[in-house]
Coordinates of C-alpha atoms in Angstrom, one line a residue:
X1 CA 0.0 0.0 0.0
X2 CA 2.8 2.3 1.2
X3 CA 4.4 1.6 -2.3
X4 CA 1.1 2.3 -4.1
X5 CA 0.6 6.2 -2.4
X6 CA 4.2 7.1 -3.4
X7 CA 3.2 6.4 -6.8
X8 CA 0.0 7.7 -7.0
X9 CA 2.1 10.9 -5.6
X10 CA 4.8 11.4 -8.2
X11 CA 2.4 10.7 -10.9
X12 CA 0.1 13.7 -9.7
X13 CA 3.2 15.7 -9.2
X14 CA 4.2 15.3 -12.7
X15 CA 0.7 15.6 -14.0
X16 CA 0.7 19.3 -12.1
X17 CA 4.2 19.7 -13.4
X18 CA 3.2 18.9 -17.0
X19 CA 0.0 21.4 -17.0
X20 CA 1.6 24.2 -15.7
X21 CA 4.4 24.5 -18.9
X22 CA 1.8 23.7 -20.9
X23 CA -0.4 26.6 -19.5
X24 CA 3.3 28.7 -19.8
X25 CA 3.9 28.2 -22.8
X26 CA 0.5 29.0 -24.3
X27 CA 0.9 32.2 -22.3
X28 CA 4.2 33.6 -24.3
X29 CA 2.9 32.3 -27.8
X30 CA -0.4 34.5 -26.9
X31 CA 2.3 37.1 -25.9
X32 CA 4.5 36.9 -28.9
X33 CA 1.7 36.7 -31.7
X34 CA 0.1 40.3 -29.7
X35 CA 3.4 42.0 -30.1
X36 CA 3.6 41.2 -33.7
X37 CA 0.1 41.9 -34.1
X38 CA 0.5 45.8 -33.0
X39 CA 1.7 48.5 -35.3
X40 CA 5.6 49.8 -34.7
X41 CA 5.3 53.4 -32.9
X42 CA 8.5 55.6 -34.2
X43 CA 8.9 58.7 -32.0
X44 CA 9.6 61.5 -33.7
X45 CA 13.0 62.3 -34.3
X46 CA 14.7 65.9 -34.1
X47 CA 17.7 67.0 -36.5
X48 CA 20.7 67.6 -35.1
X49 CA 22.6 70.5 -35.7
X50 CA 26.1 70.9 -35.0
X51 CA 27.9 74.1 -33.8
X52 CA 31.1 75.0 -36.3
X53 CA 33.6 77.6 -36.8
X54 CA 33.2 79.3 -40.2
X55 CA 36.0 82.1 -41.4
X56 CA 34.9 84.3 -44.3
X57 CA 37.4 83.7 -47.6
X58 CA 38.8 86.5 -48.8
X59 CA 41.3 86.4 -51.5
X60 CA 44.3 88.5 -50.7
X61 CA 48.2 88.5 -52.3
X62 CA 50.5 86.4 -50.1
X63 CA 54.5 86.1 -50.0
X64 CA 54.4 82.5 -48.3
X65 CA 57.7 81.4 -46.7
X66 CA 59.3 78.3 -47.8
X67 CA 61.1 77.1 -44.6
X68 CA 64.0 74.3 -44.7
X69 CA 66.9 73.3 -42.2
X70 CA 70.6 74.4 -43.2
X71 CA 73.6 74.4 -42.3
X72 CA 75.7 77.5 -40.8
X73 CA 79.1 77.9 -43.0
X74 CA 81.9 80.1 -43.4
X75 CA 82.7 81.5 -46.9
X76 CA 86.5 82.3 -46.0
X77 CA 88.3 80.0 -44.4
X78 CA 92.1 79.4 -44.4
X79 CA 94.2 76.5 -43.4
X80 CA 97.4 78.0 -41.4
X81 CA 100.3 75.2 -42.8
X82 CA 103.9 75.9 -42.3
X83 CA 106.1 77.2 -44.8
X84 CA 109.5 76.3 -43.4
X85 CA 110.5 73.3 -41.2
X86 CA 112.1 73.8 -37.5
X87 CA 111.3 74.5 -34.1
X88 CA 108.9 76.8 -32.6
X89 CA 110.5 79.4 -30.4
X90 CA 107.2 81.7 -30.8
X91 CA 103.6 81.3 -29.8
X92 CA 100.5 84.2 -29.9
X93 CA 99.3 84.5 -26.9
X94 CA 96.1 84.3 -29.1
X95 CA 97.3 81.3 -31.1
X96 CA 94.6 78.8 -29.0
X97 CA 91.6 77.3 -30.0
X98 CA 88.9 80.3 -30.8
X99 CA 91.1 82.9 -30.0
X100 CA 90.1 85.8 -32.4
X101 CA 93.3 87.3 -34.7
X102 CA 93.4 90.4 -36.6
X103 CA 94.8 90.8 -40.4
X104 CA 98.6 90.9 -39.8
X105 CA 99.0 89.6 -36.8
X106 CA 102.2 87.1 -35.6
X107 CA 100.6 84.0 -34.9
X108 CA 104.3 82.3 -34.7
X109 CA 108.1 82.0 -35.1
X110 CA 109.8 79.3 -36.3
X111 CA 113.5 79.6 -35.6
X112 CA 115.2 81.4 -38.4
X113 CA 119.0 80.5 -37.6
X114 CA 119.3 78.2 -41.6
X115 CA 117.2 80.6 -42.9
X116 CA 119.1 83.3 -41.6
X117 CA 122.6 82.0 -42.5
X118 CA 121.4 81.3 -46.0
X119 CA 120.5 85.0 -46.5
X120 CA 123.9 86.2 -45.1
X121 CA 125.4 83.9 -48.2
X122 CA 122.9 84.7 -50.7
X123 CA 123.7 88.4 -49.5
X124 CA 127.6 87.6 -49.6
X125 CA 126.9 86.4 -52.9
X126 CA 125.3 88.9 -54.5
X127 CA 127.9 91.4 -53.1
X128 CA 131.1 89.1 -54.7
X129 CA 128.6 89.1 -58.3
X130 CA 128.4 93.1 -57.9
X131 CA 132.0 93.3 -57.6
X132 CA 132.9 91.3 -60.7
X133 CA 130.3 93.1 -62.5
X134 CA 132.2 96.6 -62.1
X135 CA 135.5 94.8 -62.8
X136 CA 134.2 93.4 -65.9
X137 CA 133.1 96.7 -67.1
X138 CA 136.3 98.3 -66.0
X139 CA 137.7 95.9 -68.1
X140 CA 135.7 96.6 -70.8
X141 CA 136.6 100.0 -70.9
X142 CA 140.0 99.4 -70.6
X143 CA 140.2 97.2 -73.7
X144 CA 138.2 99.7 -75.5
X145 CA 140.8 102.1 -75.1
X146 CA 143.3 99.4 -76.2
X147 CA 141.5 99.4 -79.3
X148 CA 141.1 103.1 -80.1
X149 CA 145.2 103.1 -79.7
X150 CA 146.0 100.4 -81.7
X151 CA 143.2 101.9 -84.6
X152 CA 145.6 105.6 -83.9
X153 CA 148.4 103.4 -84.5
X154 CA 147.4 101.7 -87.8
X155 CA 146.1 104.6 -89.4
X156 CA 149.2 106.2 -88.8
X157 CA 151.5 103.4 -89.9
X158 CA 148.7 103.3 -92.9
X159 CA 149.6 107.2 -93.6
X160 CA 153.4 106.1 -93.9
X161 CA 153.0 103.4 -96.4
X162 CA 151.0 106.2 -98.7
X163 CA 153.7 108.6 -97.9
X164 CA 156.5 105.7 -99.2
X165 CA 154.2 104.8 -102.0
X166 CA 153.9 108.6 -103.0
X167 CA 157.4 109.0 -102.9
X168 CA 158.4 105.9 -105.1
X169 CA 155.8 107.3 -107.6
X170 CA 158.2 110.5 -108.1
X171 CA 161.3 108.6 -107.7
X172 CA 162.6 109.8 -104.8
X173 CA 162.2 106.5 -102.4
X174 CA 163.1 103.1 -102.8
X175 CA 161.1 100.0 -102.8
X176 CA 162.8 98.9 -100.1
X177 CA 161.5 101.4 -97.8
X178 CA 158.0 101.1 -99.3
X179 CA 157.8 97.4 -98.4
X180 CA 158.8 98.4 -95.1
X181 CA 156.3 100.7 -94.7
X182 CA 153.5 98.3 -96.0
X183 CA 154.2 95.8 -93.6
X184 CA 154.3 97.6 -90.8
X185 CA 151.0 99.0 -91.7
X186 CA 149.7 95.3 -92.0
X187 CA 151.4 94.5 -88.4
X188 CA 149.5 97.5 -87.3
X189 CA 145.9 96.2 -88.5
X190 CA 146.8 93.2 -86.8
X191 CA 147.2 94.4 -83.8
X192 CA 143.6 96.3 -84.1
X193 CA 142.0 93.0 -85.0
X194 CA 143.5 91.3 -81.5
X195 CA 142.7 94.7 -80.0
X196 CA 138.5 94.1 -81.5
X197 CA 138.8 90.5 -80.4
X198 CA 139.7 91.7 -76.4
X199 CA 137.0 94.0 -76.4
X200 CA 134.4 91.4 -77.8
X201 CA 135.7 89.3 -74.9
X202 CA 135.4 92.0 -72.5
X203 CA 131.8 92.5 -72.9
X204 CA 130.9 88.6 -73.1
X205 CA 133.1 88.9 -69.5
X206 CA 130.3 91.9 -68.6
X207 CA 127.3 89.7 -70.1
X208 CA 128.0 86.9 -68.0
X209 CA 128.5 89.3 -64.5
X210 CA 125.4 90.5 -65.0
X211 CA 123.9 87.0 -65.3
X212 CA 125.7 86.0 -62.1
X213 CA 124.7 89.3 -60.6
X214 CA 120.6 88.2 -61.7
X215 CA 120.8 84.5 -60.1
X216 CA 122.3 86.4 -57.0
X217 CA 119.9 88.6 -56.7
X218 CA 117.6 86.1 -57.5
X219 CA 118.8 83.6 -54.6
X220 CA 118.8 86.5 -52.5
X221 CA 115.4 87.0 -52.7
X222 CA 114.6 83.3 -52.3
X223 CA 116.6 83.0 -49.2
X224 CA 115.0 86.0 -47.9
X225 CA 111.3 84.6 -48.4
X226 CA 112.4 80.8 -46.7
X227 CA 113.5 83.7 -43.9
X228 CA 110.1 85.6 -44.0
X229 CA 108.4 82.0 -44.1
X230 CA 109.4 81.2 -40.7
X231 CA 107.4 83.9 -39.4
X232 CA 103.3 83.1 -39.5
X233 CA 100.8 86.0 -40.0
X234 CA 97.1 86.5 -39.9
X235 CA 95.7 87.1 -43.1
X236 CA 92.5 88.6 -42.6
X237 CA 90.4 88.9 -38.9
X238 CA 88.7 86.1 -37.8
X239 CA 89.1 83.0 -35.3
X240 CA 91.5 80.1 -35.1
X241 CA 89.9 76.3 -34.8
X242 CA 92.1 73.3 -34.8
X243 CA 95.2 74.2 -33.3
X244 CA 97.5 72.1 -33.0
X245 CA 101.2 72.9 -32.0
X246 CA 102.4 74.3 -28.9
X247 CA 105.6 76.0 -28.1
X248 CA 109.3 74.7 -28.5
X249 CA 107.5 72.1 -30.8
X250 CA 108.8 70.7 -34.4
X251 CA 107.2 71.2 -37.2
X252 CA 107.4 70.0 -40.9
X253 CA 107.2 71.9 -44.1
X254 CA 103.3 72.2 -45.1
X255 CA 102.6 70.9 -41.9
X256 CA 98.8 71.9 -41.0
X257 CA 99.1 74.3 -38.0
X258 CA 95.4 75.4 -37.7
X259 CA 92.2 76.8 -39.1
X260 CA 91.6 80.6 -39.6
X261 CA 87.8 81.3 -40.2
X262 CA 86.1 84.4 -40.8
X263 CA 83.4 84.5 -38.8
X264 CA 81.8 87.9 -40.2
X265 CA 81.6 86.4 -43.4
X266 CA 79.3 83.7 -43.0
X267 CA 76.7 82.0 -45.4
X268 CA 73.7 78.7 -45.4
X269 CA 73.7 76.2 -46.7
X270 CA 70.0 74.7 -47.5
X271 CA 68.7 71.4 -49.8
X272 CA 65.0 72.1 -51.3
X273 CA 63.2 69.7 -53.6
X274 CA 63.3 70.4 -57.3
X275 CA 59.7 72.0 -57.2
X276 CA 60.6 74.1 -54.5
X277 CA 63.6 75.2 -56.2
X278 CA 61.5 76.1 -59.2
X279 CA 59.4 78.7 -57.3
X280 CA 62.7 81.0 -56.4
X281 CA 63.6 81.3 -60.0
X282 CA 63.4 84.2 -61.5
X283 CA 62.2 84.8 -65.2
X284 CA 65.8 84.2 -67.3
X285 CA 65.9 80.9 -65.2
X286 CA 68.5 82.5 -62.2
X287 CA 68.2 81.9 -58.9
X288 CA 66.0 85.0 -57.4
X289 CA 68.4 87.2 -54.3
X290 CA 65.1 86.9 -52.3
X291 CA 65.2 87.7 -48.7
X292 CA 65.4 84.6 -46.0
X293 CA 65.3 84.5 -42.6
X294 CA 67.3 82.5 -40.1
X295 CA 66.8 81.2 -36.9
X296 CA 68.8 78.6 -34.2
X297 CA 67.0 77.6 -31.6
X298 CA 68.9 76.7 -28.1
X299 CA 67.4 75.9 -24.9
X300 CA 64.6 77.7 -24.9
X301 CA 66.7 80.8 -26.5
X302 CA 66.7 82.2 -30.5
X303 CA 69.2 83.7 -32.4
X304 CA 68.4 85.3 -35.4
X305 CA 69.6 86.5 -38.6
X306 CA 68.7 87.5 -42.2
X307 CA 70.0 87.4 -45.3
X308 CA 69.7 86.9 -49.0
X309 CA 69.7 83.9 -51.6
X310 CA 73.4 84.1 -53.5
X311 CA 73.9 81.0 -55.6
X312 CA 73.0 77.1 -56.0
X313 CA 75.5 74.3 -56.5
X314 CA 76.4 73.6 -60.2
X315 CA 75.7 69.9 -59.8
X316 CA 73.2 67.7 -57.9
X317 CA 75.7 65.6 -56.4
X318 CA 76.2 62.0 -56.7
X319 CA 73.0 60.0 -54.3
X320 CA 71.6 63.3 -53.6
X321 CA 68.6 64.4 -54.8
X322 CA 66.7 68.5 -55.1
X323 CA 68.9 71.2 -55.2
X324 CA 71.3 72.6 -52.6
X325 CA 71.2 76.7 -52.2
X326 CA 73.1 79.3 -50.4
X327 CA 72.1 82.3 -49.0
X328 CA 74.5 85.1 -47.2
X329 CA 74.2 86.0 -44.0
X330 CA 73.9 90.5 -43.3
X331 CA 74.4 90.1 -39.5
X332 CA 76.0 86.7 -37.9
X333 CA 75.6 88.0 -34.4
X334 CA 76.2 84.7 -32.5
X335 CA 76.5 82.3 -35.3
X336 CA 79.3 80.1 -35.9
X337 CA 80.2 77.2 -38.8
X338 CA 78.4 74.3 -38.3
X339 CA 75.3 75.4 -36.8
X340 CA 72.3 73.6 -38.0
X341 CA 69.2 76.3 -38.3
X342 CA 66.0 76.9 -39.7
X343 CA 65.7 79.0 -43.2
X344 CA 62.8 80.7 -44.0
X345 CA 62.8 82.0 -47.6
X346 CA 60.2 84.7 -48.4
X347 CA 59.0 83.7 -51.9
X348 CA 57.3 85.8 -55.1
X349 CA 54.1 86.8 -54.4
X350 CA 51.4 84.9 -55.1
X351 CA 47.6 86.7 -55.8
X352 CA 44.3 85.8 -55.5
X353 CA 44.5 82.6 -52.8
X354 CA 43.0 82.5 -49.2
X355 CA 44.5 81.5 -46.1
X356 CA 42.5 78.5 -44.5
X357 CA 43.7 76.9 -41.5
X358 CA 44.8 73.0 -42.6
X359 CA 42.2 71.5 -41.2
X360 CA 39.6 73.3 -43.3
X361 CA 40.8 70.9 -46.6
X362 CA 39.8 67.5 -46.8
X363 CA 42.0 65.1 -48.4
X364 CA 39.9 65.4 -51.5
X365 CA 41.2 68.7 -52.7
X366 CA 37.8 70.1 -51.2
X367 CA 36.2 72.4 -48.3
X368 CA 33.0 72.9 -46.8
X369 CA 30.8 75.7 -46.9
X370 CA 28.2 77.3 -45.5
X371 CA 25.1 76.9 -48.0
X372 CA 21.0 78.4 -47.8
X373 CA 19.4 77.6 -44.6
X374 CA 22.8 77.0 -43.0
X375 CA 23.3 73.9 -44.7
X376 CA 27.0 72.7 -45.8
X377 CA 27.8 72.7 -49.3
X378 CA 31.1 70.9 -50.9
X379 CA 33.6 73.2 -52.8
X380 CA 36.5 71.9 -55.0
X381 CA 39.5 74.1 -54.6
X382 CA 43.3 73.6 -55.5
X383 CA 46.1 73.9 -52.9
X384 CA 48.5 76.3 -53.7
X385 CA 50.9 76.5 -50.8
X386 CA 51.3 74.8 -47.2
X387 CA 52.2 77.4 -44.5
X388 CA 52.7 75.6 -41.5
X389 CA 49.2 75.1 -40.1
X390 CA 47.9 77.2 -42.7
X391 CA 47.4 76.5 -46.3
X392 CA 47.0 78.4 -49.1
X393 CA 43.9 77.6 -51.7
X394 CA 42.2 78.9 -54.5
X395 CA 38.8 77.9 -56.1
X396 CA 36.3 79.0 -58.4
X397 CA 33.4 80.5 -56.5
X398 CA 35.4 80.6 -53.3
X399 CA 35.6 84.4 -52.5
X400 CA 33.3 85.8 -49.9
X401 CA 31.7 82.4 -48.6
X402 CA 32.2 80.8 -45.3
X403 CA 34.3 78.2 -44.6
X404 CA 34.1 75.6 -42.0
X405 CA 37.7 76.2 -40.3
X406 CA 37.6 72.4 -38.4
X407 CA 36.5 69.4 -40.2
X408 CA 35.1 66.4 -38.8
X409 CA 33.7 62.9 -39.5
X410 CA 30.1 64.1 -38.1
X411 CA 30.4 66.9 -41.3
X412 CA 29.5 66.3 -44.7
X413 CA 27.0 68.2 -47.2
X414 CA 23.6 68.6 -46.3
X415 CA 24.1 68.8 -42.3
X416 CA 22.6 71.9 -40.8
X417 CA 25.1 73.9 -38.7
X418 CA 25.2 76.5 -35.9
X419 CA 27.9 79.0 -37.5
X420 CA 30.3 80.4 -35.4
X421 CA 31.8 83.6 -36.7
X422 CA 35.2 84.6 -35.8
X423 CA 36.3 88.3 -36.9
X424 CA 39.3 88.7 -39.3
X425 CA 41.7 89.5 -36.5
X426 CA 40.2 86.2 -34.5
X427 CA 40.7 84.3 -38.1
X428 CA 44.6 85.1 -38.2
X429 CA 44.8 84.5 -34.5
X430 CA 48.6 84.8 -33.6
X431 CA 50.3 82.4 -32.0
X432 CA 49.7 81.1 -28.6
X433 CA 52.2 82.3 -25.9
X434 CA 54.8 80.1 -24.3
X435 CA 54.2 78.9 -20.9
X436 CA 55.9 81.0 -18.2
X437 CA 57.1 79.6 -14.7
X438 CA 57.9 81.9 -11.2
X439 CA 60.9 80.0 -10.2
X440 CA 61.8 80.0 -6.7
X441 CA 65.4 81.8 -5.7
X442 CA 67.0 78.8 -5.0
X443 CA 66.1 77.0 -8.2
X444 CA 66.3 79.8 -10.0
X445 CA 70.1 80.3 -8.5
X446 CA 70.8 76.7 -9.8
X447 CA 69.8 77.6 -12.8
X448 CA 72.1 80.3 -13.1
X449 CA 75.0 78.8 -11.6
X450 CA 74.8 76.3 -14.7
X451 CA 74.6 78.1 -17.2
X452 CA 77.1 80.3 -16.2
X453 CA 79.6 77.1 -15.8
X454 CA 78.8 75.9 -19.3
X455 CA 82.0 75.8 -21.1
X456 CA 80.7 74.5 -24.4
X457 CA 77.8 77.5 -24.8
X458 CA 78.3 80.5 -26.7
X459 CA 78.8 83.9 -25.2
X460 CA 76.1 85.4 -27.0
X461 CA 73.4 82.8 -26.1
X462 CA 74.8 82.4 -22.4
X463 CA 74.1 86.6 -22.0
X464 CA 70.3 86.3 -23.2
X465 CA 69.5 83.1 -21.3
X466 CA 71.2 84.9 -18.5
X467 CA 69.1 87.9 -19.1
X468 CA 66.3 85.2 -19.3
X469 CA 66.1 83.5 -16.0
X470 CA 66.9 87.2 -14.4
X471 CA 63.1 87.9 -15.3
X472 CA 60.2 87.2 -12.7
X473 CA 58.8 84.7 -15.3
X474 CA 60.6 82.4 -17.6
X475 CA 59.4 80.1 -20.5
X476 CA 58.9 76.6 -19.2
X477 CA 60.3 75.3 -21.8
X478 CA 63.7 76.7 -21.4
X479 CA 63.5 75.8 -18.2
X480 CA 63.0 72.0 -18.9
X481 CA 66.0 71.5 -21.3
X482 CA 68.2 73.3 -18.8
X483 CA 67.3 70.7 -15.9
X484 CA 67.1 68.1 -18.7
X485 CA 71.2 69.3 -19.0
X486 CA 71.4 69.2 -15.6
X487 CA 70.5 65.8 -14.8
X488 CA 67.5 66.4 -12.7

């Protein structure tokens, strides 16, 4: 029995069980087949509308700036080599590394004892060559005079033999006394031919003195520029880089001593691409002498110069590629050979473009603008120039209509905007200031105990960072890379 009522039980239990997911489901499938049954309810929807910054185009003439990085270099430099050989007995107390020399200046001696001694022979020389020049044309003179006797002499002795001859004709002498005559008048032509051949050897004697007096004077001269050779002179202003001797030193012939460079007389060096390089020439196909700008940048501090475009290399050079440039610098206050700077070149004007900011042009070429019932439009226009953040554009129908200054995915044509109008000095906004920092006395006295320790920092840009941290605020960023140099 007790068997049987357990049974009984779990077959109600499941019967139960069995009706209620039954009932269940027929509940959800009435559910489900309602839902479907009822019409979908969309609430309305409202348009978005997004707020923009529009800037008005206006199509102005602009001189955009091409900017590249160069390299500071001197045009006049010198290598200081030694013309003699020897030992060093003199140093300038200026002759050290970037001392600065003026134009004649004795930047060394080398000792002049053999140069010296071969003077006083080449002098001794000349004076022995002198000496047998004036014999040799006392000589000449002499035999000269020789001559003009023995011609006296033969004329006379010439007279005679007429006189003999005249006196045979009229029988009076004999022709004995007439032979007489005739050879003594042929003894005494002789004599005037021997007399002829010591003068013709008397001025070959001078000829050859004055030879020997030219290669002495000659040697004398030599000897006196090996002398003048051990003594080395500035030839123009400027500073020396490179030394390398020291006093009581030896040095070889051609030996290189040092590097004089004029540092007044200084010039860039800057690589552009080809179609850069095409926008600075002028119209015969010459480089243009337009204006550039140039700026090095140091710890927070800027020097800066100007100049003008000179000249461009002759050939590309061998793996390289554009075209290298030069451009003079007026006023290298604080620049020196080697420095690697930013160039700015202003180029030829160019008319009729507008100034967007860079994010105003898509990477379609195109911009949008501001359309009836503030709706955005697309605009094709064609990039003229990149100016930093800016760029340059021009486009049919561009003048006068607002631009959107920021693009964005959320933008595209047909989207209704809330303009935001800037004015045209908001539009050309300037730059944004550099962060300043108060620095507290005792970091601020750190700061200027390094810099003023810095060995390796020119005098010019020590003085203005000097000037710099002396301020109640400084720019945070020169304040960074000096405690970046610091270590801490």
């Amino acid at each position: 029995m007790r068997f049987l009522r357990q049974s009984l039980s779990g077959l109600f239990l499941f019967a139960v069980t069995l009706a209620l997911l039954v009932y269940a489901g027929a509940m959800v499938r009435d559910a489900i087949q309602d839902r479907l049954s009822q019409e979908a309810r969309v609430p309305p929807q409202r348009e978005r509308v997004f707020a923009v910054n529009v800037e008005t185009a206006e199509p102005r003439t602009v001189a955009p700036i091409l900017t590249a990085f160069g390299e500071v270099q001197s045009r006049r430099t010198l290598e200081l080599r030694a013309a003699a050989s020897g030992t060093v007995i003199e140093l300038s107390r200026d002759f050290e590394e970037g001392a600065h020399v003026r134009a004649g200046d004795v930047l060394l001696r080398i000792d002049p004892a053999d140069a010296q001694a071969a003077l006083e022979r080449a002098e001794s020389d000349l004076m022995d060559a002198e000496a047998e020049g004036r014999e040799a044309e006392r000589a000449l003179a002499l035999a000269r005079d020789e001559l003009d006797a023995a011609q006296e002499q033969a004329d006379l002795r010439e007279r005679a033999f007429q006189r003999q001859k005249d006196l045979e004709a009229r029988g009076v002498g004999t022709a004995a006394a007439v032979e007489t005559a005739e050879l003594a008048a042929s003894a005494a032509r002789q004599a005037v031919l021997t007399r002829r051949q010591a003068v013709s050897t008397a001025e070959a004697r001078v000829d050859q003195a004055q030879t020997r007096l030219a290669r002495a004077r000659i040697a004398r001269d030599e000897a006196q520029r090996r002398l003048d050779d051990t003594v080395l002179r500035a030839e123009f202003d400027g500073s020396l880089s490179g030394v390398s001797v020291v006093e009581g030193g030896l040095v070889a012939t051609n030996e290189r001593l040092a590097q004089l460079v004029d540092n007044n007389a200084l010039e860039v060096a800057l690589r552009i691409s080809t179609p850069q390089y095409a926008r600075l020439l002028d119209d015969q196909g010459n480089l243009a002498p337009l204006p550039v700008t140039v700026t090095l940048s140091v710890l927070g501090a800027e020097l800066e110069a100007t100049g003008v475009l000179t000249r461009d290399s002759a050939a590309v050079g061998e793996g390289q590629t554009g075209r290298l440039i030069f451009a003079r610098l007026d006023n290298p206050r604080g620049f020196k050979p080697g420095d690697f700077v930013t160039v700015g070149v202003t180029e030829p004007a160019v008319e009729n473009v507008v100034r967007l900011p860079a994010t105003a042009l898509a990477a379609d070429g195109a911009v949008l603008v501001l359309g009836a019932d503030e709706r955005l439009e697309i605009l094709p226009v064609t990039l003229v120039r990149r100016q930093g953040d800016d760029v340059l554009v021009r486009g049919r129908g561009l003048a006068g209509r607002e631009v959107v200054r920021e693009r964005s995915p959320l933008l595209g044509p047909g989207i209704k905007v809330r303009p935001l109008r800037l004015s045209g000095d908001d539009a050309q906004s300037a730059p944004a200031e550099p962060e300043m920092l108060e620095l507290t006395e005792e970091r601020r006295a750190r700061l200027v105990a390094f810099v003023e320790n810095s060995s390796g920092m020119p005098d010019e840009i020590k003085s203005s960072i000097l000037a710099r941290l002396q301020q109640p605020r400084v720019p945070a960023q020169m304040v960074e890379r000096l405690e970046a140099r610091m270590g801490g």
